[in-house]
Tab-separated table of C-alpha atoms in Angstrom:
chain	number	residue	atom	x	y	z
A	1067	MET	CA	-54.477	-39.140	27.068
A	1068	ALA	CA	-56.922	-36.617	25.562
A	1069	VAL	CA	-58.492	-37.435	22.177
A	1070	LYS	CA	-59.878	-34.592	20.048
A	1071	ILE	CA	-62.975	-35.501	17.928
A	1072	ASP	CA	-63.131	-33.490	14.727
A	1073	LYS	CA	-66.040	-35.257	13.032
A	1074	LYS	CA	-69.626	-36.047	13.932
A	1075	ILE	CA	-70.061	-39.481	15.602
A	1076	LYS	CA	-72.429	-41.634	13.538
A	1077	GLY	CA	-71.941	-44.911	15.349
A	1078	TYR	CA	-69.766	-46.724	17.808
A	1079	SER	CA	-68.697	-50.218	18.972
A	1080	VAL	CA	-67.009	-51.540	22.059
A	1081	LEU	CA	-63.551	-53.057	21.621
A	1082	THR	CA	-63.297	-56.143	23.840
A	1083	PRO	CA	-60.159	-58.020	24.921
A	1084	GLU	CA	-61.084	-60.827	22.513
A	1085	ASP	CA	-61.048	-58.331	19.602
A	1086	LYS	CA	-57.572	-57.138	20.632
A	1087	ALA	CA	-56.360	-60.738	20.721
A	1088	ARG	CA	-57.683	-61.449	17.259
A	1089	GLN	CA	-55.966	-58.323	15.861
A	1090	ALA	CA	-52.704	-59.323	17.471
A	1091	ALA	CA	-52.931	-62.915	16.020
A	1092	ALA	CA	-53.695	-61.661	12.484
A	1093	PRO	CA	-50.796	-61.899	10.020
A	1094	VAL	CA	-48.972	-58.609	9.334
A	1095	PRO	CA	-48.482	-57.671	5.615
A	1096	ALA	CA	-44.934	-57.888	4.259
A	1097	GLU	CA	-44.943	-54.245	3.102
A	1098	SER	CA	-45.626	-53.038	6.627
A	1099	VAL	CA	-42.821	-55.220	8.044
A	1100	SER	CA	-40.254	-53.932	5.449
A	1101	ARG	CA	-41.333	-50.338	6.004
A	1102	ALA	CA	-40.962	-50.659	9.773
A	1103	THR	CA	-37.574	-52.321	9.432
A	1104	ALA	CA	-36.321	-49.568	7.082
A	1105	GLU	CA	-37.461	-46.872	9.459
A	1106	ALA	CA	-35.669	-48.601	12.344
A	1107	GLU	CA	-32.379	-48.795	10.344
A	1108	LEU	CA	-32.346	-45.041	9.438
A	1109	PRO	CA	-29.895	-43.040	11.579
A	1110	VAL	CA	-31.445	-40.596	13.971
A	1111	ALA	CA	-29.886	-37.138	14.008
A	1112	GLU	CA	-28.999	-35.802	17.435
A	1113	VAL	CA	-30.113	-32.179	17.400
A	1114	ILE	CA	-28.504	-29.917	19.952
A	1115	GLN	CA	-30.392	-26.683	20.522
A	1116	MET	CA	-28.058	-23.663	20.850
A	1117	HIS	CA	-29.119	-20.579	22.756
A	1118	GLU	CA	-28.513	-17.262	20.995
A	1119	ARG	CA	-27.977	-15.249	24.187
A	1120	ILE	CA	-24.420	-15.306	25.633
A	1121	GLU	CA	-23.978	-13.755	29.055
A	1122	ARG	CA	-21.230	-11.218	29.316
A	1123	PRO	CA	-18.294	-12.427	31.431
A	1124	ASP	CA	-16.862	-10.227	34.114
A	1125	VAL	CA	-13.557	-9.889	32.236
A	1126	LEU	CA	-13.102	-9.545	28.486
A	1127	VAL	CA	-9.919	-9.242	26.394
A	1128	GLY	CA	-9.647	-6.536	23.782
A	1129	SER	CA	-7.560	-3.905	22.020
A	1130	THR	CA	-7.707	-0.100	21.785
A	1131	TYR	CA	-6.928	1.732	18.531
A	1132	LYS	CA	-6.215	5.431	18.042
A	1133	ILE	CA	-7.726	7.528	15.225
A	1134	LYS	CA	-6.218	10.936	14.412
A	1135	SER	CA	-8.340	12.347	11.635
A	1136	PRO	CA	-8.403	15.846	10.159
A	1137	MET	CA	-12.177	15.557	10.260
A	1138	VAL	CA	-12.185	15.865	14.099
A	1139	GLU	CA	-10.240	18.131	16.436
A	1140	HIS	CA	-9.327	15.528	19.065
A	1141	ALA	CA	-8.163	11.955	18.669
A	1142	MET	CA	-10.628	9.077	18.959
A	1143	TYR	CA	-9.906	5.870	20.783
A	1144	VAL	CA	-11.718	2.723	19.623
A	1145	THR	CA	-11.874	-0.217	22.061
A	1146	ILE	CA	-13.062	-3.605	20.784
A	1147	ASN	CA	-13.544	-6.309	23.431
A	1148	ASP	CA	-13.687	-10.024	22.475
A	1149	ILE	CA	-15.235	-13.025	24.067
A	1150	VAL	CA	-13.295	-16.300	24.084
A	1151	LEU	CA	-15.353	-19.314	23.015
A	1152	ASN	CA	-14.422	-22.912	23.844
A	1153	ALA	CA	-11.564	-21.702	26.034
A	1154	GLY	CA	-8.849	-24.280	26.694
A	1155	THR	CA	-9.886	-26.549	23.775
A	1156	GLU	CA	-8.575	-27.041	20.294
A	1157	HIS	CA	-11.628	-25.155	19.022
A	1158	GLU	CA	-10.846	-22.024	21.056
A	1159	HIS	CA	-11.367	-18.751	19.120
A	1160	ARG	CA	-12.219	-15.123	19.793
A	1161	ARG	CA	-15.178	-13.202	18.554
A	1162	PRO	CA	-15.870	-9.433	18.936
A	1163	PHE	CA	-18.432	-8.805	21.677
A	1164	GLU	CA	-18.674	-5.070	22.140
A	1165	ILE	CA	-17.181	-1.812	20.930
A	1166	PHE	CA	-16.644	1.585	22.567
A	1167	ILE	CA	-15.431	4.897	21.148
A	1168	ASN	CA	-14.014	7.578	23.449
A	1169	SER	CA	-12.933	11.135	22.652
A	1170	LYS	CA	-12.570	14.576	24.195
A	1171	SER	CA	-14.731	15.987	21.447
A	1172	MET	CA	-18.487	15.846	22.035
A	1173	GLU	CA	-19.348	17.013	18.535
A	1174	HIS	CA	-20.253	13.522	17.229
A	1175	PHE	CA	-21.400	12.049	20.566
A	1176	GLN	CA	-24.929	11.097	19.500
A	1177	TRP	CA	-24.107	9.139	16.346
A	1178	ILE	CA	-21.028	7.566	17.970
A	1179	VAL	CA	-23.159	6.198	20.846
A	1180	ALA	CA	-25.825	4.961	18.422
A	1181	LEU	CA	-23.271	3.322	16.113
A	1182	THR	CA	-21.414	1.518	18.939
A	1183	ARG	CA	-24.658	0.225	20.484
A	1184	ILE	CA	-25.893	-1.153	17.174
A	1185	MET	CA	-22.529	-2.739	16.360
A	1186	SER	CA	-22.330	-4.307	19.845
A	1187	ALA	CA	-25.792	-5.753	19.409
A	1188	VAL	CA	-24.776	-7.243	16.050
A	1189	PHE	CA	-21.628	-8.736	17.634
A	1190	ARG	CA	-23.660	-10.385	20.406
A	1191	LYS	CA	-26.263	-11.728	17.944
A	1192	GLY	CA	-23.593	-13.983	16.450
A	1193	GLY	CA	-23.299	-15.337	12.971
A	1194	ASP	CA	-21.197	-13.743	10.250
A	1195	VAL	CA	-20.449	-10.234	11.468
A	1196	THR	CA	-17.778	-9.442	8.902
A	1197	PHE	CA	-20.287	-7.720	6.643
A	1198	LEU	CA	-20.033	-4.635	8.923
A	1199	VAL	CA	-16.601	-3.970	7.511
A	1200	ASP	CA	-17.811	-3.644	3.920
A	1201	GLU	CA	-20.832	-1.567	4.922
A	1202	MET	CA	-18.776	0.947	6.972
A	1203	LYS	CA	-15.936	1.257	4.481
A	1204	ALA	CA	-18.478	2.103	1.730
A	1205	VAL	CA	-19.615	5.289	3.565
A	1206	PHE	CA	-18.443	8.500	1.803
A	1207	ASP	CA	-18.367	11.963	3.341
A	1208	PRO	CA	-19.908	14.602	1.052
A	1209	ARG	CA	-17.185	17.047	2.189
A	1210	GLY	CA	-14.516	14.689	0.870
A	1211	GLY	CA	-12.178	12.180	2.431
A	1212	TYR	CA	-8.545	12.343	3.555
A	1213	PHE	CA	-5.265	10.441	3.426
A	1214	LYS	CA	-4.019	8.731	6.610
A	1215	ALA	CA	-0.439	7.833	7.407
A	1216	GLY	CA	1.045	5.601	4.695
A	1217	GLY	CA	-0.927	7.138	1.839
A	1218	VAL	CA	-4.140	5.151	2.426
A	1219	TYR	CA	-7.232	7.074	1.378
A	1220	MET	CA	-10.216	7.166	3.736
A	1221	PRO	CA	-13.468	8.371	2.208
A	1222	SER	CA	-14.950	9.254	5.615
A	1223	LEU	CA	-14.455	8.888	9.383
A	1224	VAL	CA	-16.903	6.004	9.434
A	1225	ALA	CA	-14.811	4.275	6.769
A	1226	GLU	CA	-11.749	4.536	8.994
A	1227	LEU	CA	-13.714	2.986	11.835
A	1228	GLY	CA	-14.607	0.186	9.469
A	1229	ALA	CA	-10.920	-0.202	8.593
A	1230	ILE	CA	-10.092	-0.518	12.314
A	1231	VAL	CA	-12.791	-3.188	12.773
A	1232	GLU	CA	-11.329	-5.004	9.742
A	1233	GLU	CA	-7.846	-4.820	11.211
A	1234	HIS	CA	-9.089	-6.192	14.520
A	1235	MET	CA	-10.984	-9.049	12.855
A	1236	LYS	CA	-7.860	-9.968	10.931
A	1237	SER	CA	-5.878	-10.104	14.152
A	1238	ILE	CA	-8.303	-12.565	15.799
A	1239	GLY	CA	-8.663	-14.676	12.629
A	1240	LEU	CA	-12.186	-13.800	11.547
A	1241	ILE	CA	-10.977	-12.284	8.241
A	1242	HIS	CA	-8.224	-13.709	6.116
A	1243	ASP	CA	-6.477	-11.757	3.367
A	1244	PRO	CA	-5.787	-13.548	0.115
A	1245	GLU	CA	-2.024	-13.676	0.365
A	1246	MET	CA	0.216	-13.247	-2.625
A	1247	SER	CA	2.206	-16.226	-3.821
A	1248	GLU	CA	5.996	-16.309	-3.355
A	1249	HIS	CA	6.360	-15.687	-7.111
A	1250	GLN	CA	4.211	-12.544	-6.955
A	1251	LYS	CA	6.082	-11.292	-3.866
A	1252	ALA	CA	9.431	-11.797	-5.660
A	1253	ILE	CA	8.214	-9.897	-8.706
A	1254	LEU	CA	6.901	-7.035	-6.570
A	1255	ALA	CA	10.195	-6.854	-4.615
A	1256	GLU	CA	12.105	-6.765	-7.900
A	1257	LYS	CA	9.983	-3.988	-9.300
A	1258	ARG	CA	10.313	-1.999	-6.044
A	1259	LYS	CA	14.096	-2.341	-6.166
A	1260	GLN	CA	14.165	-1.274	-9.832
A	1261	TYR	CA	12.125	1.801	-9.065
A	1262	GLU	CA	14.334	2.717	-6.096
A	1263	ASP	CA	17.538	2.275	-8.173
A	1264	ARG	CA	16.096	4.399	-10.962
A	1265	SER	CA	15.051	7.073	-8.471
A	1266	LYS	CA	18.541	7.169	-6.901
A	1267	LYS	CA	20.131	7.391	-10.284
A	1268	ASN	CA	17.887	10.339	-11.238
A	1269	THR	CA	18.763	11.971	-7.903
A	1270	ASP	CA	22.486	11.646	-8.506
A	1271	VAL	CA	22.185	13.136	-11.993
A	1272	THR	CA	20.133	16.023	-10.713
A	1273	ALA	CA	22.509	16.694	-7.803
A	1274	SER	CA	25.537	16.763	-10.095
A	1275	ALA	CA	23.748	19.156	-12.492
A	1276	LYS	CA	22.944	21.446	-9.522
A	1277	ARG	CA	26.558	21.391	-8.395
A	1278	SER	CA	27.718	22.345	-11.890
A	1279	GLU	CA	25.293	25.263	-11.982
A	1280	ALA	CA	26.461	26.380	-8.548
A	1281	ALA	CA	30.155	26.225	-9.574
A	1282	ALA	CA	29.662	28.479	-12.627
A	1283	PRO	CA	28.573	31.646	-10.684
A	1284	SER	CA	31.393	31.057	-8.196
A	1285	LEU	CA	33.960	31.029	-11.009
A	1286	SER	CA	32.538	34.263	-12.469
A	1287	ARG	CA	32.664	35.882	-9.068
A	1288	SER	CA	36.332	34.938	-8.635
A	1289	GLU	CA	37.218	36.391	-12.007
A	1290	GLY	CA	35.309	39.587	-11.125
A	1291	GLU	CA	37.157	39.950	-7.820
A	1292	GLY	CA	40.482	39.443	-9.598
A	1293	ARG	CA	39.708	42.371	-11.877
A	1294	GLY	CA	38.841	44.623	-8.958
A	1295	GLY	CA	35.058	44.369	-9.404
A	1296	VAL	CA	32.478	43.655	-6.784
A	1297	ALA	CA	30.660	40.415	-7.250
A	1298	PRO	CA	26.955	40.248	-6.362
A	1299	ALA	CA	26.012	38.396	-3.235
A	1300	SER	CA	25.003	34.801	-3.975
A	1301	ALA	CA	24.653	33.419	-0.479
A	1302	SER	CA	20.961	33.093	-0.822
A	1303	THR	CA	21.278	31.226	-4.116
A	1304	SER	CA	23.796	28.834	-2.593
A	1305	ALA	CA	21.489	28.262	0.365
A	1306	LEU	CA	18.584	27.447	-1.841
A	1307	ILE	CA	20.392	24.855	-3.975
A	1308	PRO	CA	20.974	22.248	-1.201
A	1309	ASN	CA	17.350	22.635	-0.015
A	1310	SER	CA	15.943	22.082	-3.466
A	1311	THR	CA	18.142	19.032	-3.877
A	1312	ALA	CA	17.028	17.675	-0.539
A	1313	ASP	CA	13.415	18.282	-1.450
A	1314	HIS	CA	13.852	16.396	-4.671
A	1315	VAL	CA	15.443	13.459	-2.821
A	1316	GLU	CA	12.512	13.384	-0.399
A	1317	ASP	CA	10.032	13.551	-3.294
A	1318	ILE	CA	11.280	10.382	-4.925
A	1319	GLU	CA	12.240	8.436	-1.829
A	1320	VAL	CA	10.482	5.100	-1.349
A	1321	ALA	CA	10.636	3.148	1.866
A	1322	GLY	CA	11.850	-0.421	1.460
A	1323	ASP	CA	9.040	-1.834	3.587
A	1324	GLY	CA	6.339	0.003	1.614
A	1325	ALA	CA	5.311	2.206	4.569
A	1326	SER	CA	5.633	5.349	2.482
A	1327	PHE	CA	5.386	6.036	-1.193
A	1328	PRO	CA	6.238	8.950	-3.535
A	1329	PRO	CA	3.844	11.901	-3.294
A	1330	SER	CA	3.641	11.831	-7.079
A	1331	ALA	CA	2.083	8.350	-6.983
A	1332	SER	CA	-1.558	8.025	-7.888
A	1333	MET	CA	-4.399	6.181	-6.187
A	1334	CYS	CA	-4.564	2.365	-6.471
A	1335	HIS	CA	-8.269	1.407	-6.780
A	1336	LYS	CA	-7.561	-2.135	-5.510
A	1337	CYS	CA	-5.932	-1.414	-2.129
A	1338	ASN	CA	-7.032	2.251	-1.787
A	1339	THR	CA	-3.379	3.373	-1.346
A	1340	LYS	CA	-1.611	6.154	-3.139
A	1341	ALA	CA	1.183	3.961	-4.472
A	1342	MET	CA	0.675	3.708	-8.257
A	1343	VAL	CA	3.821	4.594	-10.210
A	1344	ILE	CA	4.793	4.274	-13.883
A	1345	MET	CA	7.072	1.293	-14.368
A	1346	ASP	CA	7.996	-0.184	-17.777
A	1347	GLY	CA	5.387	2.040	-19.405
A	1348	CYS	CA	2.613	0.715	-17.134
A	1349	GLN	CA	0.993	1.802	-13.910
A	1350	THR	CA	2.015	-0.516	-11.096
A	1351	CYS	CA	1.074	-0.429	-7.406
A	1352	LEU	CA	4.086	-0.634	-5.060
A	1353	ASN	CA	1.844	-1.739	-2.203
A	1354	CYS	CA	-0.211	-4.674	-3.510
A	1355	GLY	CA	1.420	-5.312	-6.905
A	1356	TYR	CA	-1.698	-4.523	-8.975
A	1357	SER	CA	-0.870	-3.551	-12.555
A	1358	LYS	CA	-3.235	-2.265	-15.227
A	1359	CYS	CA	-1.239	-4.284	-17.807
A	1360	GLY	CA	-2.066	-7.506	-16.025
């Protein structure tokens, strides 16, 4: 065993076996005994060193999502592959390992390759990777965003990529949505039904009024023909009335499952969905149940 000498040697003495025997026979102080006993009774933590690097298996499971955005000419296909940790045990779970984006369009090739490589590196690094969702969804396009199917507003193409990553993380259990209670779901279902009933009632009233207006010119035309006169052609007017009624019905139609909402609805700032309608004198979201009145 090597001994490092840090100070200048001023003197020395030889330790003989007799000196060692005398030191061993000398009484040990009680404080030293109690301290040694306490140290022996303390539990020793078993530290297991984990390696950060995980080798890529030959086969990974994943999902592919399609993006059809007005910002790009061709559709984009996003593939997220997952690695299965602790496979076959009660602690088995999936984590995203890599991401690829493929498209016919080469317009955004450079930043797509850079983005997917950085995201894949973050996935492989481990830890909490859910922060990527918030960072991507907060990206706004200076040219303006767009509405995707279902009335959900996307501020940019990168934000929609973030929404897809969020959807995938929810499917594998990395992100959990705060679910509404049964009471809240019942209230939202009741409000949705009230809005639909009121919309149907307004549609019936409007349709009957249109039929009454259409019957009046027909009666005048019959009277004119009975007197020998020539009635003006009203075929175009009759053809326009059913179309306008149908357009009105489509304008106020609300899907029961919440997949579509009235075009007249405004943006909900909580769920980013165009589903805010006026109910009971207060703006209420038909998608998440948020109300400005509390």
